[in-house]
């Protein structure tokens, strides 16, 4: 897939030479194009080929969602002319701060960006902002769910999104507890261990997919 | 000032606009790509600006970081503009009367112009010669411009 073809190219390219910058730009555009095609295919699959409504077997959860949906806060957010757009606006911009920042660490793990910087350095620069972004995302996301709990319960896209977030969390947790502990051994290695590269790739793919399902969810509500 | 209406009508009547309108999935797909690219663009801009503001430990020069991220900023901007044009043409007439859209486009031009002129210039100049305050002002202006583009963009769907 896309990762393979673009991962192979920048190896050995010196960041400083002027010719490589055009090369990088072209590679960036190709990567953008490939991602665009992949995203389109995924959205098409989710919008057309897949049912968007579900009758989940979890009556217990459904009852909680319906109860949440009827609370004054939920009604207030849902019916407010400004509150819902404002929260959703912050949620959207939070993507830039959370996934937008985290993606540089993932790209560093894959060896696609900032190859001449040690991994730990990129980590310490990206993480404070990304962490803030994720906190912001979870708070605003929680409020949006609160406002639309009963609708979200019946949305297939919502469940896929939650599943993907859990997977992304597991991926990050596993990386933190095993591979990242030995960061000193491969901090400046020209090619990072497969486990580190895989963690970066999965993180990138999963968070992209989370954004996609977040968007398709809104179309199937 | 001449009216921009003919431009909007022209975009609205493009074959590609019909193509987007007549499909159930092209609009959501284009919008999703638009937002994924937004994450990359905002992330790259914030990465540099947060360094300028001193929120993140500054152990490498900001100009080096900015140069490193340039291809990503550029290509994500291209992806955003292409998908944005696609979305625009499909509902150009609706957008002609949309206030958030007008704000968004003005802010977008300002943001792009600012990014490729003052922003880049300030980052390229050594802090010794400029003083750290200017870097911080630039970062705040940059973040404010891009945030207003994003917020106005989201507001199009609501107002």
PDB file of C-alpha atoms in Angstrom, chain A residues 6 15 21 24-25 28-29 31-33 35-37 39-41 43-44 47-48 81-82 84-86 88-90 92-93 95-97 99-101 103-104 107 112-117 120-122 124-129 208 211-213 215-216 219, chain B residues 23-33 35-36 38-48 50-51 55-62 64-65 67-76 78-79 83 87 146-151 153-155 158-159:
ATOM      1  CA  UNK A   6       6.677   6.161  -0.061  1.00  0.00           C
ATOM      2  CA  UNK A  15      17.453  16.788   3.401  1.00  0.00           C
ATOM      3  CA  UNK A  21      13.197  19.381  -1.835  1.00  0.00           C
ATOM      4  CA  UNK A  24      10.066  15.648  -1.391  1.00  0.00           C
ATOM      5  CA  UNK A  25       7.295  17.895  -2.655  1.00  0.00           C
ATOM      6  CA  UNK A  28       4.244  14.550  -0.666  1.00  0.00           C
ATOM      7  CA  UNK A  29       1.810  15.155  -3.494  1.00  0.00           C
ATOM      8  CA  UNK A  31       1.292  10.469  -0.907  1.00  0.00           C
ATOM      9  CA  UNK A  32      -1.576  12.971  -0.718  1.00  0.00           C
ATOM     10  CA  UNK A  33      -3.061  11.578  -3.922  1.00  0.00           C
ATOM     11  CA  UNK A  35      -4.331   8.842   0.612  1.00  0.00           C
ATOM     12  CA  UNK A  36      -7.129  10.708  -1.185  1.00  0.00           C
ATOM     13  CA  UNK A  37      -7.958   7.637  -3.299  1.00  0.00           C
ATOM     14  CA  UNK A  39     -10.034   7.683   1.776  1.00  0.00           C
ATOM     15  CA  UNK A  40     -12.539   7.993  -1.083  1.00  0.00           C
ATOM     16  CA  UNK A  41     -12.754   4.224  -1.399  1.00  0.00           C
ATOM     17  CA  UNK A  43     -15.930   6.594   2.474  1.00  0.00           C
ATOM     18  CA  UNK A  44     -17.698   5.078  -0.505  1.00  0.00           C
ATOM     19  CA  UNK A  47     -21.600   5.445   2.727  1.00  0.00           C
ATOM     20  CA  UNK A  48     -22.973   3.115   0.072  1.00  0.00           C
ATOM     21  CA  UNK A  81     -27.897  27.619  17.941  1.00  0.00           C
ATOM     22  CA  UNK A  82     -24.332  28.370  19.012  1.00  0.00           C
ATOM     23  CA  UNK A  84     -23.334  22.709  19.198  1.00  0.00           C
ATOM     24  CA  UNK A  85     -21.472  24.388  16.304  1.00  0.00           C
ATOM     25  CA  UNK A  86     -18.961  25.858  18.761  1.00  0.00           C
ATOM     26  CA  UNK A  88     -17.996  20.821  17.024  1.00  0.00           C
ATOM     27  CA  UNK A  89     -15.695  23.584  15.779  1.00  0.00           C
ATOM     28  CA  UNK A  90     -13.370  23.037  18.732  1.00  0.00           C
ATOM     29  CA  UNK A  92     -12.551  19.754  14.544  1.00  0.00           C
ATOM     30  CA  UNK A  93      -9.679  22.096  15.364  1.00  0.00           C
ATOM     31  CA  UNK A  95      -7.828  17.261  15.239  1.00  0.00           C
ATOM     32  CA  UNK A  96      -5.076  19.622  14.165  1.00  0.00           C
ATOM     33  CA  UNK A  97      -3.618  19.705  17.644  1.00  0.00           C
ATOM     34  CA  UNK A  99      -3.668  13.920  15.309  1.00  0.00           C
ATOM     35  CA  UNK A 100      -1.967  16.767  13.433  1.00  0.00           C
ATOM     36  CA  UNK A 101       0.845  16.835  15.988  1.00  0.00           C
ATOM     37  CA  UNK A 103       1.354  12.410  12.923  1.00  0.00           C
ATOM     38  CA  UNK A 104       4.847  14.007  12.959  1.00  0.00           C
ATOM     39  CA  UNK A 107       6.093  10.002  10.322  1.00  0.00           C
ATOM     40  CA  UNK A 112       9.355   9.981   6.359  1.00  0.00           C
ATOM     41  CA  UNK A 113       9.927  13.251   8.201  1.00  0.00           C
ATOM     42  CA  UNK A 114      12.702  14.813  10.302  1.00  0.00           C
ATOM     43  CA  UNK A 115      15.019  11.911   9.693  1.00  0.00           C
ATOM     44  CA  UNK A 116      18.052  13.810  10.998  1.00  0.00           C
ATOM     45  CA  UNK A 117      16.483  14.408  14.421  1.00  0.00           C
ATOM     46  CA  UNK A 120      13.281  11.198  21.525  1.00  0.00           C
ATOM     47  CA  UNK A 121      13.680  14.832  20.510  1.00  0.00           C
ATOM     48  CA  UNK A 122      10.686  14.724  18.178  1.00  0.00           C
ATOM     49  CA  UNK A 124       9.482  15.639  23.529  1.00  0.00           C
ATOM     50  CA  UNK A 125       8.495  18.404  21.132  1.00  0.00           C
ATOM     51  CA  UNK A 126       5.307  16.849  19.810  1.00  0.00           C
ATOM     52  CA  UNK A 127       3.846  15.206  22.880  1.00  0.00           C
ATOM     53  CA  UNK A 128       2.862  18.133  25.142  1.00  0.00           C
ATOM     54  CA  UNK A 129       0.778  19.664  22.347  1.00  0.00           C
ATOM     55  CA  UNK A 208      -6.910   8.747   9.766  1.00  0.00           C
ATOM     56  CA  UNK A 211     -11.327  11.050  11.273  1.00  0.00           C
ATOM     57  CA  UNK A 212     -13.002   9.379   8.287  1.00  0.00           C
ATOM     58  CA  UNK A 213     -15.617   7.589  10.372  1.00  0.00           C
ATOM     59  CA  UNK A 215     -17.051  12.491   9.120  1.00  0.00           C
ATOM     60  CA  UNK A 216     -19.150   9.710   7.614  1.00  0.00           C
ATOM     61  CA  UNK A 219     -23.782  11.956   7.037  1.00  0.00           C
TER      62      UNK A 219
ATOM     63  CA  UNK B  23     -23.188  11.295  -6.506  1.00  0.00           C
ATOM     64  CA  UNK B  24     -23.997  10.275  -2.960  1.00  0.00           C
ATOM     65  CA  UNK B  25     -20.437   9.656  -1.931  1.00  0.00           C
ATOM     66  CA  UNK B  26     -18.129  12.103  -3.738  1.00  0.00           C
ATOM     67  CA  UNK B  27     -19.091  15.041  -1.516  1.00  0.00           C
ATOM     68  CA  UNK B  28     -18.530  13.151   1.787  1.00  0.00           C
ATOM     69  CA  UNK B  29     -15.317  11.659   0.383  1.00  0.00           C
ATOM     70  CA  UNK B  30     -13.969  15.032  -0.741  1.00  0.00           C
ATOM     71  CA  UNK B  31     -14.935  16.551   2.594  1.00  0.00           C
ATOM     72  CA  UNK B  32     -13.200  13.753   4.473  1.00  0.00           C
ATOM     73  CA  UNK B  33      -9.980  14.179   2.470  1.00  0.00           C
ATOM     74  CA  UNK B  35     -10.377  17.314   6.845  1.00  0.00           C
ATOM     75  CA  UNK B  36      -7.602  14.715   6.906  1.00  0.00           C
ATOM     76  CA  UNK B  38      -6.491  19.870   7.441  1.00  0.00           C
ATOM     77  CA  UNK B  39      -5.105  17.779  10.282  1.00  0.00           C
ATOM     78  CA  UNK B  40      -1.715  17.576   8.557  1.00  0.00           C
ATOM     79  CA  UNK B  41      -1.650  21.279   7.653  1.00  0.00           C
ATOM     80  CA  UNK B  42      -2.790  22.528  11.077  1.00  0.00           C
ATOM     81  CA  UNK B  43      -0.440  20.091  12.759  1.00  0.00           C
ATOM     82  CA  UNK B  44       2.537  21.345  10.760  1.00  0.00           C
ATOM     83  CA  UNK B  45       1.648  25.004  11.364  1.00  0.00           C
ATOM     84  CA  UNK B  46       1.023  24.440  15.082  1.00  0.00           C
ATOM     85  CA  UNK B  47       4.240  22.471  15.412  1.00  0.00           C
ATOM     86  CA  UNK B  48       6.249  25.468  14.210  1.00  0.00           C
ATOM     87  CA  UNK B  50       4.177  26.317  19.372  1.00  0.00           C
ATOM     88  CA  UNK B  51       7.974  26.240  19.096  1.00  0.00           C
ATOM     89  CA  UNK B  55       5.527  26.038  24.678  1.00  0.00           C
ATOM     90  CA  UNK B  56       7.699  23.189  23.570  1.00  0.00           C
ATOM     91  CA  UNK B  57      11.340  22.763  24.424  1.00  0.00           C
ATOM     92  CA  UNK B  58      13.415  24.553  21.816  1.00  0.00           C
ATOM     93  CA  UNK B  59      16.385  22.334  21.194  1.00  0.00           C
ATOM     94  CA  UNK B  60      16.564  22.829  17.434  1.00  0.00           C
ATOM     95  CA  UNK B  61      16.208  26.024  15.482  1.00  0.00           C
ATOM     96  CA  UNK B  62      12.669  26.800  14.409  1.00  0.00           C
ATOM     97  CA  UNK B  64      15.290  24.138  10.519  1.00  0.00           C
ATOM     98  CA  UNK B  65      12.020  22.601  11.671  1.00  0.00           C
ATOM     99  CA  UNK B  67      12.148  23.851   6.350  1.00  0.00           C
ATOM    100  CA  UNK B  68      11.745  20.212   7.271  1.00  0.00           C
ATOM    101  CA  UNK B  69       7.944  20.509   7.365  1.00  0.00           C
ATOM    102  CA  UNK B  70       7.635  22.660   4.232  1.00  0.00           C
ATOM    103  CA  UNK B  71       6.898  19.842   1.757  1.00  0.00           C
ATOM    104  CA  UNK B  72       4.140  18.575   4.066  1.00  0.00           C
ATOM    105  CA  UNK B  73       2.627  22.005   4.564  1.00  0.00           C
ATOM    106  CA  UNK B  74       2.723  22.602   0.834  1.00  0.00           C
ATOM    107  CA  UNK B  75       1.276  19.286  -0.290  1.00  0.00           C
ATOM    108  CA  UNK B  76      -1.459  19.262   2.341  1.00  0.00           C
ATOM    109  CA  UNK B  78      -2.657  21.636  -2.326  1.00  0.00           C
ATOM    110  CA  UNK B  79      -4.876  18.712  -1.290  1.00  0.00           C
ATOM    111  CA  UNK B  83     -10.867  19.155  -2.508  1.00  0.00           C
ATOM    112  CA  UNK B  87     -16.818  21.022  -2.665  1.00  0.00           C
ATOM    113  CA  UNK B 146      -5.675  29.438  10.606  1.00  0.00           C
ATOM    114  CA  UNK B 147      -8.104  28.840  13.486  1.00  0.00           C
ATOM    115  CA  UNK B 148     -10.502  31.405  12.036  1.00  0.00           C
ATOM    116  CA  UNK B 149     -10.329  29.641   8.665  1.00  0.00           C
ATOM    117  CA  UNK B 150     -11.210  26.329  10.332  1.00  0.00           C
ATOM    118  CA  UNK B 151     -13.970  27.729  12.530  1.00  0.00           C
ATOM    119  CA  UNK B 153     -15.359  26.583   7.533  1.00  0.00           C
ATOM    120  CA  UNK B 154     -17.217  24.586  10.142  1.00  0.00           C
ATOM    121  CA  UNK B 155     -19.746  27.388  10.535  1.00  0.00           C
ATOM    122  CA  UNK B 158     -24.514  25.483  10.428  1.00  0.00           C
ATOM    123  CA  UNK B 159     -25.467  28.985   9.306  1.00  0.00           C
TER     124      UNK B 159
END
